[in-house]
Short mmCIF file of C-alpha atoms in Angstrom, two decimals:
data_model
loop_
_atom_site.label_atom_id
_atom_site.label_comp_id
_atom_site.label_asym_id
_atom_site.label_seq_id
_atom_site.Cartn_x
_atom_site.Cartn_y
_atom_site.Cartn_z
CA UNK A 1 135.94 81.16 211.14
CA UNK A 2 133.11 82.14 208.82
CA UNK A 3 130.52 79.80 207.40
CA UNK A 4 127.32 80.73 205.65
CA UNK A 5 124.57 79.26 203.55
CA UNK A 6 122.96 81.35 200.86
CA UNK A 7 119.54 80.05 200.01
CA UNK A 8 118.88 81.24 196.49
CA UNK A 9 115.50 81.56 194.79
CA UNK A 10 115.32 82.34 191.09
CA UNK A 11 112.72 84.88 190.04
CA UNK A 12 110.87 84.61 186.74
CA UNK A 13 108.84 87.51 185.29
CA UNK A 14 104.81 86.57 184.08
CA UNK A 15 123.59 98.65 186.48
CA UNK A 16 126.22 98.90 186.64
CA UNK A 17 127.39 102.27 187.94
CA UNK A 18 130.33 104.16 186.43
CA UNK A 19 132.30 103.13 189.50
CA UNK A 20 133.12 99.61 190.57
CA UNK A 21 130.64 96.95 189.51
CA UNK A 22 130.50 93.13 189.59
CA UNK A 23 132.96 92.81 186.72
CA UNK A 24 135.51 94.70 188.84
CA UNK A 25 135.29 92.62 192.03
CA UNK A 26 138.76 91.13 191.40
CA UNK A 27 140.19 94.64 191.75
CA UNK A 28 138.44 95.07 195.10
CA UNK A 29 139.44 91.80 196.81
CA UNK A 30 142.06 89.18 195.94
CA UNK A 31 139.65 86.47 197.13
CA UNK A 32 137.48 87.25 194.09
CA UNK A 33 140.23 85.73 191.90
CA UNK A 34 140.21 82.37 193.68
CA UNK A 35 139.05 79.09 192.12
CA UNK A 36 135.71 78.33 193.83
CA UNK A 37 133.75 81.49 193.10
CA UNK A 38 130.03 82.12 192.69
CA UNK A 39 127.68 82.36 190.89
CA UNK A 40 127.91 79.51 188.39
CA UNK A 41 126.04 78.16 185.38
CA UNK A 42 124.24 74.99 186.50
CA UNK A 43 124.37 72.39 183.71
CA UNK A 44 121.58 69.95 184.53
CA UNK A 45 123.11 67.08 182.53
CA UNK A 46 126.19 67.07 184.79
CA UNK A 47 124.64 67.52 188.25
CA UNK A 48 124.93 64.53 190.61
CA UNK A 49 121.89 63.10 192.38
CA UNK A 50 123.00 62.75 196.01
CA UNK A 51 121.15 60.00 197.89
CA UNK A 52 122.58 61.32 201.16
CA UNK A 53 120.80 64.65 200.81
CA UNK A 54 117.60 65.06 202.76
CA UNK A 55 114.83 67.60 202.42
CA UNK A 56 115.25 71.12 203.74
CA UNK A 57 113.42 72.53 206.73
CA UNK A 58 112.73 76.25 207.13
CA UNK A 59 111.14 77.36 210.39
CA UNK A 60 110.09 80.82 211.54
CA UNK A 61 109.78 82.06 215.11
CA UNK A 62 106.10 82.66 214.41
CA UNK A 63 103.49 80.74 212.43
CA UNK A 64 102.83 83.68 210.08
CA UNK A 65 106.35 83.62 208.67
CA UNK A 66 106.98 87.29 209.39
CA UNK A 67 110.31 88.97 210.03
CA UNK A 68 111.23 92.60 210.65
CA UNK A 69 114.40 94.48 209.96
CA UNK A 70 116.16 97.50 208.54
CA UNK A 71 115.71 98.03 204.81
CA UNK A 72 118.68 99.83 203.31
CA UNK A 73 119.93 100.82 199.87
CA UNK A 74 123.69 100.22 199.82
CA UNK A 75 124.02 101.36 196.22
CA UNK A 76 124.33 97.79 194.93
CA UNK A 77 121.34 95.82 196.20
CA UNK A 78 118.15 96.20 198.19
CA UNK A 79 118.74 94.37 201.48
CA UNK A 80 116.73 93.66 204.59
CA UNK A 81 118.91 93.08 207.66
CA UNK A 82 116.89 90.97 210.10
CA UNK A 83 116.22 92.33 213.59
CA UNK A 84 116.50 89.06 215.52
CA UNK A 85 114.91 90.64 218.59
CA UNK A 86 111.68 90.83 216.57
CA UNK A 87 111.89 87.25 215.29
CA UNK A 88 113.92 85.35 212.74
CA UNK A 89 114.00 82.01 210.92
CA UNK A 90 116.21 78.92 210.72
CA UNK A 91 117.31 76.55 207.96
CA UNK A 92 118.36 72.91 208.48
CA UNK A 93 118.53 69.73 206.41
CA UNK A 94 119.85 69.25 202.88
CA UNK A 95 123.66 69.64 202.80
CA UNK A 96 123.50 71.21 206.28
CA UNK A 97 122.43 68.08 208.15
CA UNK A 98 121.34 68.90 211.68
CA UNK A 99 123.31 72.14 211.83
CA UNK A 100 121.17 75.21 212.38
CA UNK A 101 121.60 78.26 210.16
CA UNK A 102 119.88 81.50 211.19
CA UNK A 103 118.50 83.98 208.69
CA UNK A 104 120.65 87.11 208.81
CA UNK A 105 119.47 89.12 205.81
CA UNK A 106 118.09 88.85 202.31
CA UNK A 107 118.65 90.87 199.17
CA UNK A 108 117.75 91.00 195.48
CA UNK A 109 119.58 90.85 192.17
CA UNK A 110 117.64 91.87 189.06
CA UNK A 111 117.98 92.94 185.46
CA UNK A 112 117.17 96.19 183.69
CA UNK A 113 113.97 96.56 181.72
CA UNK A 114 114.29 94.77 178.39
CA UNK A 115 117.36 92.81 179.47
CA UNK A 116 117.50 89.05 178.96
CA UNK A 117 118.42 88.24 182.54
CA UNK A 118 119.01 89.48 186.05
CA UNK A 119 119.71 86.36 188.08
CA UNK A 120 123.23 85.59 189.22
CA UNK A 121 122.97 81.83 188.72
CA UNK A 122 121.99 80.51 185.32
CA UNK A 123 120.61 77.09 184.37
CA UNK A 124 121.85 75.52 181.13
CA UNK A 125 123.04 78.98 180.11
CA UNK A 126 119.66 80.62 180.64
CA UNK A 127 119.15 83.48 183.08
CA UNK A 128 116.03 84.45 185.02
CA UNK A 129 114.62 87.93 185.62
CA UNK A 130 116.12 88.11 189.10
CA UNK A 131 117.38 86.22 192.11
CA UNK A 132 116.57 86.44 195.82
CA UNK A 133 119.33 85.53 198.28
CA UNK A 134 118.38 84.52 201.83
CA UNK A 135 121.68 84.67 203.69
CA UNK A 136 121.99 82.41 206.72
CA UNK A 137 124.88 81.77 209.10
CA UNK A 138 126.00 78.78 211.14
CA UNK A 139 125.09 79.50 214.76
CA UNK A 140 128.35 77.85 215.88
CA UNK A 141 130.35 80.77 214.51
CA UNK A 142 130.31 84.56 215.02
CA UNK A 143 128.50 86.68 212.44
CA UNK A 144 130.78 88.49 209.99
CA UNK A 145 128.08 89.62 207.57
CA UNK A 146 127.30 93.32 207.74
CA UNK A 147 123.89 94.86 207.21
CA UNK A 148 123.06 96.86 204.09
CA UNK A 149 120.07 99.22 202.25
CA UNK A 150 116.79 101.97 201.29
CA UNK A 151 115.66 103.60 198.13
CA UNK A 152 114.96 106.92 199.88
CA UNK A 153 118.55 107.32 201.00
CA UNK A 154 121.12 105.57 203.13
CA UNK A 155 119.20 105.75 206.38
CA UNK A 156 117.55 102.42 207.09
CA UNK A 157 113.78 102.03 207.29
CA UNK A 158 112.19 99.45 209.58
CA UNK A 159 109.90 97.16 207.62
CA UNK A 160 107.97 93.94 208.23
CA UNK A 161 108.02 91.15 205.63
CA UNK A 162 105.87 88.05 205.18
CA UNK A 163 108.40 85.44 204.06
CA UNK A 164 105.72 82.92 203.12
CA UNK A 165 104.19 85.43 200.72
CA UNK A 166 107.61 86.22 199.29
CA UNK A 167 108.59 82.56 198.79
CA UNK A 168 105.58 80.23 199.18
CA UNK A 169 107.81 77.12 199.13
CA UNK A 170 109.21 78.10 202.53
CA UNK A 171 106.06 76.80 204.21
CA UNK A 172 107.18 73.24 203.46
CA UNK A 173 110.57 72.59 201.87
CA UNK A 174 110.66 68.87 202.68
CA UNK A 175 109.80 67.87 199.10
CA UNK A 176 111.28 70.88 197.35
CA UNK A 177 113.96 70.09 194.76
CA UNK A 178 117.22 72.02 194.84
CA UNK A 179 120.81 72.21 193.62
CA UNK A 180 123.71 72.52 196.06
CA UNK A 181 127.41 73.30 195.71
CA UNK A 182 130.34 74.93 197.53
CA UNK A 183 131.12 78.47 196.46
CA UNK A 184 131.63 82.05 197.57
CA UNK A 185 129.98 85.34 198.33
CA UNK A 186 129.17 87.08 195.04
CA UNK A 187 130.37 90.47 196.28
CA UNK A 188 133.68 91.42 197.93
CA UNK A 189 135.34 90.03 199.94
CA UNK A 190 134.18 86.90 197.98
CA UNK A 191 135.02 84.49 200.82
CA UNK A 192 134.84 80.87 199.64
CA UNK A 193 132.99 79.57 202.69
CA UNK A 194 129.43 79.42 201.39
CA UNK A 195 127.13 76.46 200.88
CA UNK A 196 124.80 77.42 198.04
CA UNK A 197 121.27 76.00 197.90
CA UNK A 198 119.41 76.97 194.72
CA UNK A 199 115.75 76.03 194.45
CA UNK A 200 114.93 74.38 191.11
CA UNK A 201 111.47 75.90 190.78
CA UNK A 202 111.41 79.69 190.33
CA UNK A 203 108.95 82.00 192.02
CA UNK A 204 106.80 84.35 189.91
CA UNK A 205 107.21 88.11 190.07
CA UNK A 206 105.04 90.66 188.31
CA UNK A 207 106.53 93.17 185.91
CA UNK A 208 105.31 95.99 188.19
CA UNK A 209 107.31 94.61 191.14
CA UNK A 210 110.43 94.30 188.97
CA UNK A 211 109.92 97.83 187.65
CA UNK A 212 109.73 99.16 191.23
CA UNK A 213 113.17 97.65 191.90
CA UNK A 214 114.49 98.98 188.59
CA UNK A 215 113.58 102.49 189.75
CA UNK A 216 116.18 102.23 192.54
CA UNK A 217 119.33 104.32 192.14
CA UNK A 218 122.76 104.43 193.76
CA UNK A 219 124.33 107.51 195.33
CA UNK A 220 125.47 108.70 191.87
CA UNK A 221 121.86 108.42 190.59
CA UNK A 222 122.71 105.47 188.35
CA UNK A 223 120.19 102.67 188.08
CA UNK A 224 120.90 99.66 190.30
CA UNK A 225 119.51 97.15 187.80
CA UNK A 226 121.84 94.52 186.29
CA UNK A 227 123.43 94.23 189.74
CA UNK A 228 124.43 90.61 189.20
CA UNK A 229 127.91 89.13 189.04
CA UNK A 230 128.72 87.17 185.86
CA UNK A 231 128.95 83.39 186.24
CA UNK A 232 132.34 82.02 187.30
CA UNK A 233 134.19 78.84 186.22
CA UNK A 234 133.09 75.66 187.99
CA UNK A 235 136.69 74.39 188.15
CA UNK A 236 135.86 70.72 188.79
CA UNK A 237 133.44 71.38 191.63
CA UNK A 238 130.45 69.07 192.01
CA UNK A 239 126.90 70.36 191.85
CA UNK A 240 124.56 68.06 193.78
CA UNK A 241 120.85 67.66 193.25
CA UNK A 242 117.99 66.74 195.55
CA UNK A 243 114.73 65.76 193.85
CA UNK A 244 111.88 66.07 196.29
#
């Protein structure tokens, strides 16, 4: 059994390689052809306000909101795999209820310089400059997510990250508005066992930070920008909304 929550934060600014890319995922895994895939276009006029949803709660093992882990470049995305022995974080509330989901890793999707988008999810057809995915797993089940990434090569580098600097809303999510729906991983194997939580308010990112990510390359020396999967059909799924 596999169950995960991907906590998605849109990034607003102030790649595909010649091999397989997001448009080819259906060739990589049959699950990527199923009917409840992610990402999606969120149409705000059709989302359902859910009175049963409560605010989210994000807690770190330390008051500074720091985590450490291995930073790796897997040729598709820049990912930090959390070293739980050095501290991690938990997510509860919202569509999760009292279930505890531990932070396993986080990674980035972003567009190329001059492109109109970079985020995987879109809102009313509009894309953002990028998207940050904080991947969490239900502690009741074994972890099936594998670690990923580093721009200097494929040997991981240990780094320390201040989550509260990365996403200031994490300090107090109780009144933070979000969208929620059932979907899938956006890369193979595209398992449809993911609860998506997408924050409504984007975080700012400077052009210099985005350009640093755009300088990343895969093993064939192709740029890793535009590493987002196109939006998938909603297919009668419900997108819920919590207004904090």
